[in-house]
Coordinates of C-alpha atoms and ligand atoms in Angstrom, one line a residue:
X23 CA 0.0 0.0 0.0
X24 CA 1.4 3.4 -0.9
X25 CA 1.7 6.1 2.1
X26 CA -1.3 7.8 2.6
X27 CA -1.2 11.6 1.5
X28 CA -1.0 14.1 4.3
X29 CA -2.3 17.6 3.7
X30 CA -1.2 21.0 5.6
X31 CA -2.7 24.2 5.2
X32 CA -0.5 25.9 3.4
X33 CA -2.1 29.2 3.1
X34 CA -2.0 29.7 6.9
X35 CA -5.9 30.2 6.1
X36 CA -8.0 31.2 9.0
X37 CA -12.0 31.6 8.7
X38 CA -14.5 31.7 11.9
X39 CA -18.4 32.2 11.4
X40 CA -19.9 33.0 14.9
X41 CA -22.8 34.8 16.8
X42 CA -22.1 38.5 17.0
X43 CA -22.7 38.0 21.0
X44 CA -21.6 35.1 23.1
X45 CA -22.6 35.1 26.6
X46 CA -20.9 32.4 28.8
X47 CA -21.8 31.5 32.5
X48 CA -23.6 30.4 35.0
X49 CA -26.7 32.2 36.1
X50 CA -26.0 33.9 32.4
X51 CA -29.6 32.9 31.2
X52 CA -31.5 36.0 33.4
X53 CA -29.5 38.3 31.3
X54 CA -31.9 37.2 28.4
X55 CA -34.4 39.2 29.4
X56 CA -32.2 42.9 29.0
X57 CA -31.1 41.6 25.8
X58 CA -34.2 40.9 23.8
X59 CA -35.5 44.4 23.6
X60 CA -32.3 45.3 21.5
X61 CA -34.4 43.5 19.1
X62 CA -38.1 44.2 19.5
X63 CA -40.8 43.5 22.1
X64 CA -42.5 40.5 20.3
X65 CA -40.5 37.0 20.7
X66 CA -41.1 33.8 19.9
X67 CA -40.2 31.1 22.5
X68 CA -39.0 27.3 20.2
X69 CA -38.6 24.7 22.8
X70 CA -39.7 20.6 23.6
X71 CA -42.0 19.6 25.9
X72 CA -39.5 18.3 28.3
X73 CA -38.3 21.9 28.8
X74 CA -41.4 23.8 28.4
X75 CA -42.8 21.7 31.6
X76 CA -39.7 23.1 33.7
X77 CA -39.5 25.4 36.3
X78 CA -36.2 26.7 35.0
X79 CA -37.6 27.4 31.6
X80 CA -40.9 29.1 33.7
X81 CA -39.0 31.4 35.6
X82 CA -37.0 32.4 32.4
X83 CA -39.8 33.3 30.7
X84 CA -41.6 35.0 33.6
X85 CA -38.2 37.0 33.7
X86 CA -38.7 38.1 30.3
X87 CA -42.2 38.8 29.9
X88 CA -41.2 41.0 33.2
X89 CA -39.3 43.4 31.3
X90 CA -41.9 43.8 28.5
X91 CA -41.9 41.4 25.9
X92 CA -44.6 39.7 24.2
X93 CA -43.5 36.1 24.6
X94 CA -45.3 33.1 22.5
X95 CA -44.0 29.5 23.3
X96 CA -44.0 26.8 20.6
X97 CA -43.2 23.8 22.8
X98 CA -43.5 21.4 20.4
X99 CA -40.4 20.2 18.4
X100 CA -39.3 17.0 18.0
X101 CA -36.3 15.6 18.3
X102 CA -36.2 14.5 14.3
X103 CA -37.3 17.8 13.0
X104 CA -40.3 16.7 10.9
X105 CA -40.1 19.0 7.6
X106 CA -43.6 19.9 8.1
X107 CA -43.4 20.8 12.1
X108 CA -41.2 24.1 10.1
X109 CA -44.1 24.7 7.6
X110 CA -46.8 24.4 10.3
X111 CA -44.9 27.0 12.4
X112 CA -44.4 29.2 9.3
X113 CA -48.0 28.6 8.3
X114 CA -49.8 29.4 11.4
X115 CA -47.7 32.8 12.2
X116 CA -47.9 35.9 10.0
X117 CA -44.3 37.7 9.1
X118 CA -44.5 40.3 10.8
X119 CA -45.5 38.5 14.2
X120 CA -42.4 38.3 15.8
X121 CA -39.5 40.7 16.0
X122 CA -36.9 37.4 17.2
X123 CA -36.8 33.8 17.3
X124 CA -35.4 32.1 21.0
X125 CA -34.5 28.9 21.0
X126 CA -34.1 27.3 24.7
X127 CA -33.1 23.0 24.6
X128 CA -30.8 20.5 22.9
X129 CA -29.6 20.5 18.9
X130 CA -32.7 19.7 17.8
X131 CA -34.6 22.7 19.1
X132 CA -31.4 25.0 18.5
X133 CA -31.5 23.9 14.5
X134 CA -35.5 24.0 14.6
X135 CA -35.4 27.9 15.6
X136 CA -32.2 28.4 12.8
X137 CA -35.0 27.2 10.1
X138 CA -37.8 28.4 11.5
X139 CA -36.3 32.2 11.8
X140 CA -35.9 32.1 7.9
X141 CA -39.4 30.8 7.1
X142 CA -40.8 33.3 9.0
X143 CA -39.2 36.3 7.9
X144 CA -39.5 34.5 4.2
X145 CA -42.2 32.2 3.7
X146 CA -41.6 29.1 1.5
X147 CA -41.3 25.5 1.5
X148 CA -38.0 24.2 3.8
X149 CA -36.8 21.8 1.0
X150 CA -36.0 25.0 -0.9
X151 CA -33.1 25.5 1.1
X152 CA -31.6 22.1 1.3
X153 CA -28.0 22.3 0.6
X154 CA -25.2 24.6 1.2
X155 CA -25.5 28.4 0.7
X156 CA -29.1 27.9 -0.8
X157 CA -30.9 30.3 1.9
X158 CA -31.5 33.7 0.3
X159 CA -31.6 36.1 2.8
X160 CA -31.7 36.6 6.6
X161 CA -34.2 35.6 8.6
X162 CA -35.7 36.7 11.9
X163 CA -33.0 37.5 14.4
X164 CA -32.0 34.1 16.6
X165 CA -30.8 33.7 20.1
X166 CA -30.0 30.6 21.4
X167 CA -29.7 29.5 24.8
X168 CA -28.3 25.6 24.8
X169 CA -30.0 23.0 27.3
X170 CA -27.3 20.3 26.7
X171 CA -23.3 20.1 26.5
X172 CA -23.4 19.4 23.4
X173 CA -24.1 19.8 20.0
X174 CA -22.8 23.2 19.8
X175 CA -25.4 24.2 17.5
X176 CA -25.8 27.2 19.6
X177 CA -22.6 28.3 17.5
X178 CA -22.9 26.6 13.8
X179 CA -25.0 27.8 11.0
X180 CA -26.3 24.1 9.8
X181 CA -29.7 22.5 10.4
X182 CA -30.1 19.5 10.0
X183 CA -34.3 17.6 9.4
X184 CA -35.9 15.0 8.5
X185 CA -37.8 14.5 5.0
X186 CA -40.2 12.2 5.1
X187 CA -41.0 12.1 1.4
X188 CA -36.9 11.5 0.8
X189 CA -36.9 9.5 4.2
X190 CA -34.0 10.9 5.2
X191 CA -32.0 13.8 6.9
X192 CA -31.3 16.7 5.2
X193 CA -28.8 19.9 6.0
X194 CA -29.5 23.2 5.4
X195 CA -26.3 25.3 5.5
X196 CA -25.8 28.8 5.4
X197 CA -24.5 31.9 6.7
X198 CA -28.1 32.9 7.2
X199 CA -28.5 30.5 10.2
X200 CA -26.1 31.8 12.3
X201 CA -27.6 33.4 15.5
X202 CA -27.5 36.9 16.6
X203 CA -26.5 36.0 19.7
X204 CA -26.3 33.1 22.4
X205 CA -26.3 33.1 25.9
X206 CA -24.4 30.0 27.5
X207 CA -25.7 29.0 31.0
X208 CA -24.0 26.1 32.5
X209 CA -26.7 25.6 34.9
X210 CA -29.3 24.6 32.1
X211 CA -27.8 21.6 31.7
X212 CA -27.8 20.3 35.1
X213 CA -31.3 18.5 34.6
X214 CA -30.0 17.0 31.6
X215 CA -30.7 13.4 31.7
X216 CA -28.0 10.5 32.2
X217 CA -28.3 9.4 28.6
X218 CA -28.9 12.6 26.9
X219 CA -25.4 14.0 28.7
X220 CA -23.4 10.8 27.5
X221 CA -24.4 11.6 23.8
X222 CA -24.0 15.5 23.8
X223 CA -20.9 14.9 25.1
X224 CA -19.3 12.5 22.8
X225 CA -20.9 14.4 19.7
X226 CA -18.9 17.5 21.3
X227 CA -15.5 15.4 21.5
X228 CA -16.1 14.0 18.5
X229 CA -16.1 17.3 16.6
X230 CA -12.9 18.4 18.3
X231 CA -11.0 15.9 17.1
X232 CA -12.3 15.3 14.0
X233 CA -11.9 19.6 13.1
X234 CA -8.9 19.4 14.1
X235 CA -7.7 16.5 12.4
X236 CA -9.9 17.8 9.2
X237 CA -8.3 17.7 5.9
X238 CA -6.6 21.1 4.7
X239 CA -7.8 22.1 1.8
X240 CA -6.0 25.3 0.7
X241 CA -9.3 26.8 -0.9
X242 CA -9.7 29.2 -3.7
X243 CA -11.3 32.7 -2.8
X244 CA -13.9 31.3 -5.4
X245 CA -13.7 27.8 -3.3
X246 CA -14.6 29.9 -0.2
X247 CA -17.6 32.0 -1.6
X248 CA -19.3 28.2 -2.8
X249 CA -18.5 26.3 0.5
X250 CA -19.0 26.9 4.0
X251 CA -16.5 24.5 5.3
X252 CA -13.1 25.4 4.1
X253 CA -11.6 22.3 6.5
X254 CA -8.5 22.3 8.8
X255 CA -7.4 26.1 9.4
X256 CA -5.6 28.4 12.1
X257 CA -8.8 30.2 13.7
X258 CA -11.0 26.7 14.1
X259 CA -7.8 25.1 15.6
X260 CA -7.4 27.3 18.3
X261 CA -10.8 26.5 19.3
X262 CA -10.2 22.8 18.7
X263 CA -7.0 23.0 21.2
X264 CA -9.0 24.7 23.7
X265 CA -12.0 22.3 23.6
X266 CA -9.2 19.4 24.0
X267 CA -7.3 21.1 26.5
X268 CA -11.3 21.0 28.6
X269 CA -12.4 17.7 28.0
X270 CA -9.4 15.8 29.1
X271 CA -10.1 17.1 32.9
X272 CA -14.2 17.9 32.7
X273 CA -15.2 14.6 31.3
X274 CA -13.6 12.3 34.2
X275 CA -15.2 15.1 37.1
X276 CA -18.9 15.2 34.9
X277 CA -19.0 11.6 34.7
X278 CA -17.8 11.1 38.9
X279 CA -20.7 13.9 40.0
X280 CA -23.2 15.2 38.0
X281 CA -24.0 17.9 40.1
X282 CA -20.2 19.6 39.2
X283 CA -21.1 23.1 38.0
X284 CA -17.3 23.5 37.1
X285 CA -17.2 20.2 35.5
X286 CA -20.5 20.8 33.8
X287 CA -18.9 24.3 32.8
X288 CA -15.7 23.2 31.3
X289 CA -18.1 20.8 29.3
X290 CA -20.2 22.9 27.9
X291 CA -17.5 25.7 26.9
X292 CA -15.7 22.9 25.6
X293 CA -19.1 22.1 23.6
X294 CA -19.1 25.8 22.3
X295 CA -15.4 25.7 21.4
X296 CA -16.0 22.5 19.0
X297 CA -19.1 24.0 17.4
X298 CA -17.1 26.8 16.3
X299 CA -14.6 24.6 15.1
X300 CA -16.4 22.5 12.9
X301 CA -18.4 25.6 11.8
X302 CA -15.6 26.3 9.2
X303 CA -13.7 23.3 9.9
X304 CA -16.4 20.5 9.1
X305 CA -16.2 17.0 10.7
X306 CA -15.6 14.1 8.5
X307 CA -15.4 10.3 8.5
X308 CA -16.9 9.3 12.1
X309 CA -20.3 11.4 10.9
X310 CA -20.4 10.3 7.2
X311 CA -20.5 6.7 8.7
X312 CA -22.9 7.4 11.7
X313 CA -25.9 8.8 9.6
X314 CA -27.1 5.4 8.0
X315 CA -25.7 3.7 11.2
X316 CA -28.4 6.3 13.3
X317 CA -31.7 5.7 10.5
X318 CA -30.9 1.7 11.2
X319 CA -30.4 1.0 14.4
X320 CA -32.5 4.1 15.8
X321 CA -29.6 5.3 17.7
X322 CA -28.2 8.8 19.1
X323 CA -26.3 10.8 16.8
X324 CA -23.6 11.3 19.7
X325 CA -23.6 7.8 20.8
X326 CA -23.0 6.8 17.0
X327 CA -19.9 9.3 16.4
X328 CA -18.3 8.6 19.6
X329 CA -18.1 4.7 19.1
X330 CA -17.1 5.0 15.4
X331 CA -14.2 8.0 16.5
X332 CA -11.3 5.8 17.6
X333 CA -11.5 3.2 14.5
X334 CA -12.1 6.2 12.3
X335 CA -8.9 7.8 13.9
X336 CA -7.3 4.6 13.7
X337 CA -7.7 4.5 9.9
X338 CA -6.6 8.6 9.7
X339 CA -3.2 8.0 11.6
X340 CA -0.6 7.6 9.4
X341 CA -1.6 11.1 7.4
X342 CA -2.4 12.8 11.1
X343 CA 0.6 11.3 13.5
X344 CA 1.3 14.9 14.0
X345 CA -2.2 16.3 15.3
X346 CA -2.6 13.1 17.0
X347 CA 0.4 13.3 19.3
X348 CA -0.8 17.2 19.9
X349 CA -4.4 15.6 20.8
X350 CA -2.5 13.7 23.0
X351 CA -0.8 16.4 25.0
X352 CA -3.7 18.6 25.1
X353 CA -6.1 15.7 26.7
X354 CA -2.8 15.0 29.0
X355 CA -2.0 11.3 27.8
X356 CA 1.6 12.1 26.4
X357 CA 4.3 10.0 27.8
X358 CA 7.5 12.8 28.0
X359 CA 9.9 11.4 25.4
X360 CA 8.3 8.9 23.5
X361 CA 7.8 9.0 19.8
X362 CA 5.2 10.8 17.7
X363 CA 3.5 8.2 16.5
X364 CA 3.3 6.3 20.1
X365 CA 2.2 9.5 21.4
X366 CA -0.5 9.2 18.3
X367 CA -1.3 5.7 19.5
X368 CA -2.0 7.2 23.0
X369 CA -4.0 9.8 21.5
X370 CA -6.4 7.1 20.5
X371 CA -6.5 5.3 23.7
X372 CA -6.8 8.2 25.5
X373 CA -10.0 9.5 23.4
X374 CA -11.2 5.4 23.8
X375 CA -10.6 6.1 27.4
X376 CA -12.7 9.4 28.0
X377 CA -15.7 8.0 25.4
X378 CA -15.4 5.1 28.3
X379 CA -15.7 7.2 31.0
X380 CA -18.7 9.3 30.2
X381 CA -20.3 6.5 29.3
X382 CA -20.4 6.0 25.5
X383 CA -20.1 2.4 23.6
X384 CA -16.6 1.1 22.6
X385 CA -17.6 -0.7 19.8
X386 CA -20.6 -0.7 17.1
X387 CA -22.5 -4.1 18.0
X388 CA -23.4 -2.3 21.4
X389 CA -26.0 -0.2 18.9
X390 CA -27.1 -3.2 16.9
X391 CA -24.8 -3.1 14.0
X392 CA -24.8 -6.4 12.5
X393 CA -21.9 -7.6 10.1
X394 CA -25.4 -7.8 7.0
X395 CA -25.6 -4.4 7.6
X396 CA -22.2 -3.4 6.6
X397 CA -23.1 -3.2 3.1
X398 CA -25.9 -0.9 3.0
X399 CA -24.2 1.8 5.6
X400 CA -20.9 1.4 3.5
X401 CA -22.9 2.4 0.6
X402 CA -24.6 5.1 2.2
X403 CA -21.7 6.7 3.7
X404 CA -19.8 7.0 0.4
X405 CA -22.7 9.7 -0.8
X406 CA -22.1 11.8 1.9
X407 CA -19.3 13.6 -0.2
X408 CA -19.2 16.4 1.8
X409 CA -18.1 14.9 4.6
X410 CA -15.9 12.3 3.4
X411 CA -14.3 14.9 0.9
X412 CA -12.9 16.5 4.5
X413 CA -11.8 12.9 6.0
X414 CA -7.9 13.8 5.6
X415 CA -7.1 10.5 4.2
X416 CA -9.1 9.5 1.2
X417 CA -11.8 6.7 2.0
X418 CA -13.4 5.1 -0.7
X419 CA -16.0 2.4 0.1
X420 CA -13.8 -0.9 0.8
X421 CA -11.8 1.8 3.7
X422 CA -15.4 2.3 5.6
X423 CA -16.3 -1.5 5.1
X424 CA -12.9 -2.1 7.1
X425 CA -13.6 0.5 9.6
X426 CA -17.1 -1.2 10.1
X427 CA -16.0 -4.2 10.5
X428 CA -13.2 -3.5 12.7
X429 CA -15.7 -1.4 14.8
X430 CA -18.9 -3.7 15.4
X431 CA -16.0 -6.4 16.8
X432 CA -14.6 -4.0 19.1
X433 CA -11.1 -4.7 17.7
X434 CA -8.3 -2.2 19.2
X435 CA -5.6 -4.4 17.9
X436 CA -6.3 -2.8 14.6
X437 CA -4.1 -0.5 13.7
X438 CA -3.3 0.9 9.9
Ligands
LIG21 FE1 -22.1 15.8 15.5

C-alpha cells in the first residue's frame, strides 16, 4: 500500500463564522431578558415539551415577559425535525408577528429555531433551502440559549431535518442560520438526563478531534464564496485546542458527579469551542458513517460518532501522526519522550478512554450493528461527499467497510 497523502494548510488560512454576541456563564440565562428588547418586544419562544414543563424554563420566561416582551411558546419540536413541524410553524404565524426567534433545549430545538427564523421572515417550502448556501436572505433575528453540552449548534450555521418524502435527513447550511447571539448557562444543563449528557458529550469530542484533524484544503477565494467548510485552518484550531485542552479534565469530574457546576462548565464551553470549530472546519469520517448507522439502528447521533471515532482515527493516523500526538498532550496522555506516533497511538486510547468514562459504547455491535448491515451503511456513507471529501485521508468504500468491520468487533488491535 502506498503512504497515505498528508495535507497542511499551506495558506495559513484562518476563517471563523460565529454569533455576533456570546454570553458564557452560570446564572447567564436571566440576562436574556435585557437583551431581547435590543431586538423588538414580540419574541417567539421554540422549545420541547420536556423543557417547556420546567420550572427553570418558567421562571426564564416570567423574567422576560417582566421586562416587557410579548413572549409566544411553541413547545412542540421534536427531536427528528419533521419537515412539516417548520411549515406548520411558518404557516400558522404571520411575518410580521415576531421581531426574534429564542431557542431554549438541545440540537434539535437550537436547529429547529435556525430554520424556523428564515421561514418566518420568508415564507416558502424548507426543501428550498436544502444544501449549502441555498438560503437567500436573513431571517428573523436568533438567540440561542443551549440546554445540553453538546451539539454546539448554539454556535454553527447548519440544520439539520428530516424528510419524510426523501426518508432521510437533510442539512441546510448557510450563513443565514447563524444566531444573533447566544447566551451559554451552565446551569441549564444540570437537569440534563444520564443518557442525553453521554451523547452530547461524545458528539462534542467528537467534533474536536475530528476539526482538528480535518483535511486542509488550501481553498480558492472562489472555493470559499461556494462552500462553507473550508476544512483544517488556524482560527478553528485554536478553538479545537482549547475544547481538548477542557475535555481531558471535565469529562472524568462530569461523569464522577453530576451535580459539578465546574465540571459541567468546562463541558459545555468545551461544547461551544467545537461548534465553532467544525463551523468552518467541518467533521468528517466518524459522521459520514454514523448517519445510516443512526436511521438503522435508531440510535443517538452522539452515541454513534463517539463509538465509530477511535477506529475512524485509527484508519486517519498515518496522514495525522502529528495532530494526533498534539491531541494527546492537550487531553494529557503524552508520555515525555516517546515518539510521535506512540504518542499518536496514546492519543487514540486516550479518546477510547474518555468516550469510556462518560459513558459512551466502545464498539458498534453495542448499537445493533450487525456484520449484514455493513453493506448498506458502506454504501450510504460514500454519498455523503461532503463529509468524506474533508476525512484527511481518502476513503473510498472498501476503507469504511474495514472500519465497520473492525468497529462492530470491538477490535483495538487494529491499527493501519
Ligand atoms: Fe455531531
Amino acid at each position: 500500500m502506498s503512504t497515505p497523502r498528508r495535507t497542511t494548510n499551506d495558506l495559513r488560512l484562518g476563517l471563523l463564522r460565529q454569533p455576533a454576541t456570546v454570553l458564557f456563564g452560570p446564572g447567564q440565562r436571566h440576562h436574556l431578558a435585557r437583551l431581547i428588547p435590543a431586538f423588538g418586544s414580540r419574541a417567539l419562544f421554540c422549545t420541547d415539551e420536556r423543557m417547556a414543563a420546567d420550572p427553570v424554563y418558567r421562571e426564564l420566561v416570567a423574567g422576560v415577559e417582566d421586562a416587557g416582551t410579548k413572549v409566544t411558546t411553541y413547545a412542540r419540536v421534536e427531536p427528528d425535525l419533521p419537515r412539516q413541524d417548520l411549515e406548520a410553524v411558518a404557516r400558522a404565524h404571520d411575518a410580521d408577528e415576531f421581531d426574534v426567534v429564542v431557542a431554549v433545549g438541545g440540537g434539535s430545538v437550537l436547529d429547529f429555531a435556525k430554520v424556523a427564523a428564515i421561514l418566518l421572515a420568508h415564507g416558502g417550502e424548507v426543501a428550498a433551502l436544502y444544501g449549502e448556501n441555498v438560503v437567500p436572505a436573513a431571517g428573523l433575528p436568533l438567540i440561542t440559549l443551549p440546554t445540553t453540552g453538546g451539539t454546539g449548534a448554539e454556535a454553527t450555521c447548519i440544520s439539520v431535518v428530516y424528510d419524510d418524502a426523501l426518508g432521510m435527513k437533510v442539512g441546510i447550511a448557510s450563513p443565514w442560520l447563524e444566531a444573533a447571539a447566544t447566551i451559554i448557562d451552565p446551569e441549564l444543563t444540570l437537569t440534563c438526563p444520564p443518557s442525553l449528557t453521554t451523547a452530547t458529550a461524545a458528539d462534542a469530542l467528537t467534533h474536536l478531534v475530528e476539526a482538528f484533524t480535518a483535511r486542509a484544503k488550501n481553498p480558492t477565494s472562489a472555493d470559499i464564496e461556494a462552500h462553507l467548510y473550508v476544512g483544517k485552518n488556524l482560527l478553528a484550531d485554536t478553538w479545537a485546542r482549547q475544547g481538548l485542552r477542557l475535555v481531558g479534565e471535565a469529562f472524568p469530574r462530569m461523569a464522577a458527579d453530576p451535580n459539578d457546576l465546574a465540571a459541567r462548565s468546562d463541558t459545555m464551553l468545551a461544547a461551544f469551542s467545537a461548534g465553532l470549530a467544525i463551523n468552518t472546519a467541518g467533521t468528517a469520517a466518524a459522521h459520514a458513517i454514523q448517519s445510516p448507522i443512526g436511521a438503522l439502528t435508531r440510535t443517538a447521533h452522539g452515541i454513534g460518532v463517539g463509538a465509530l471515532l477511535p477506529y475512524v482515527l485509527r484508519f486517519n493516523l498515518p496522514t495525522r501522526t502529528e495532530e494526533l500526538a498534539e491531541i494527546a498532550d492537550l487531553i494529557g496522555v503524552a508520555a515525555p519522550g516517546a515518539s510521535t506516533e506512540a504518542t499518536a497511538h496514546a492519543a487514540v486510547e486516550g479518546i477510547e478512554s474518555l468516550l469510556a468514562t462518560i459513558g459512551c459504547p466502545s464498539d458498534l455491535a453495542a448499537l445493533g450493528l450487525r456484520p449484514e448491515h455493513v453493506d448498506h451503511v458502506a454504501d450510504q456513507a460514500v454519498l455523503a461527499t461532503r463529509l468524506t471529501a474533508n476525512n484527511p485521508r481518502e476513503m473510498d468504500r472498501d476503507d469504511v467497510v474495514r472500519i465497520l468491520e473492525h468497529a462492530i468487533a470491538g477490535d483495538r488491535s487494529w491499527w493501519t
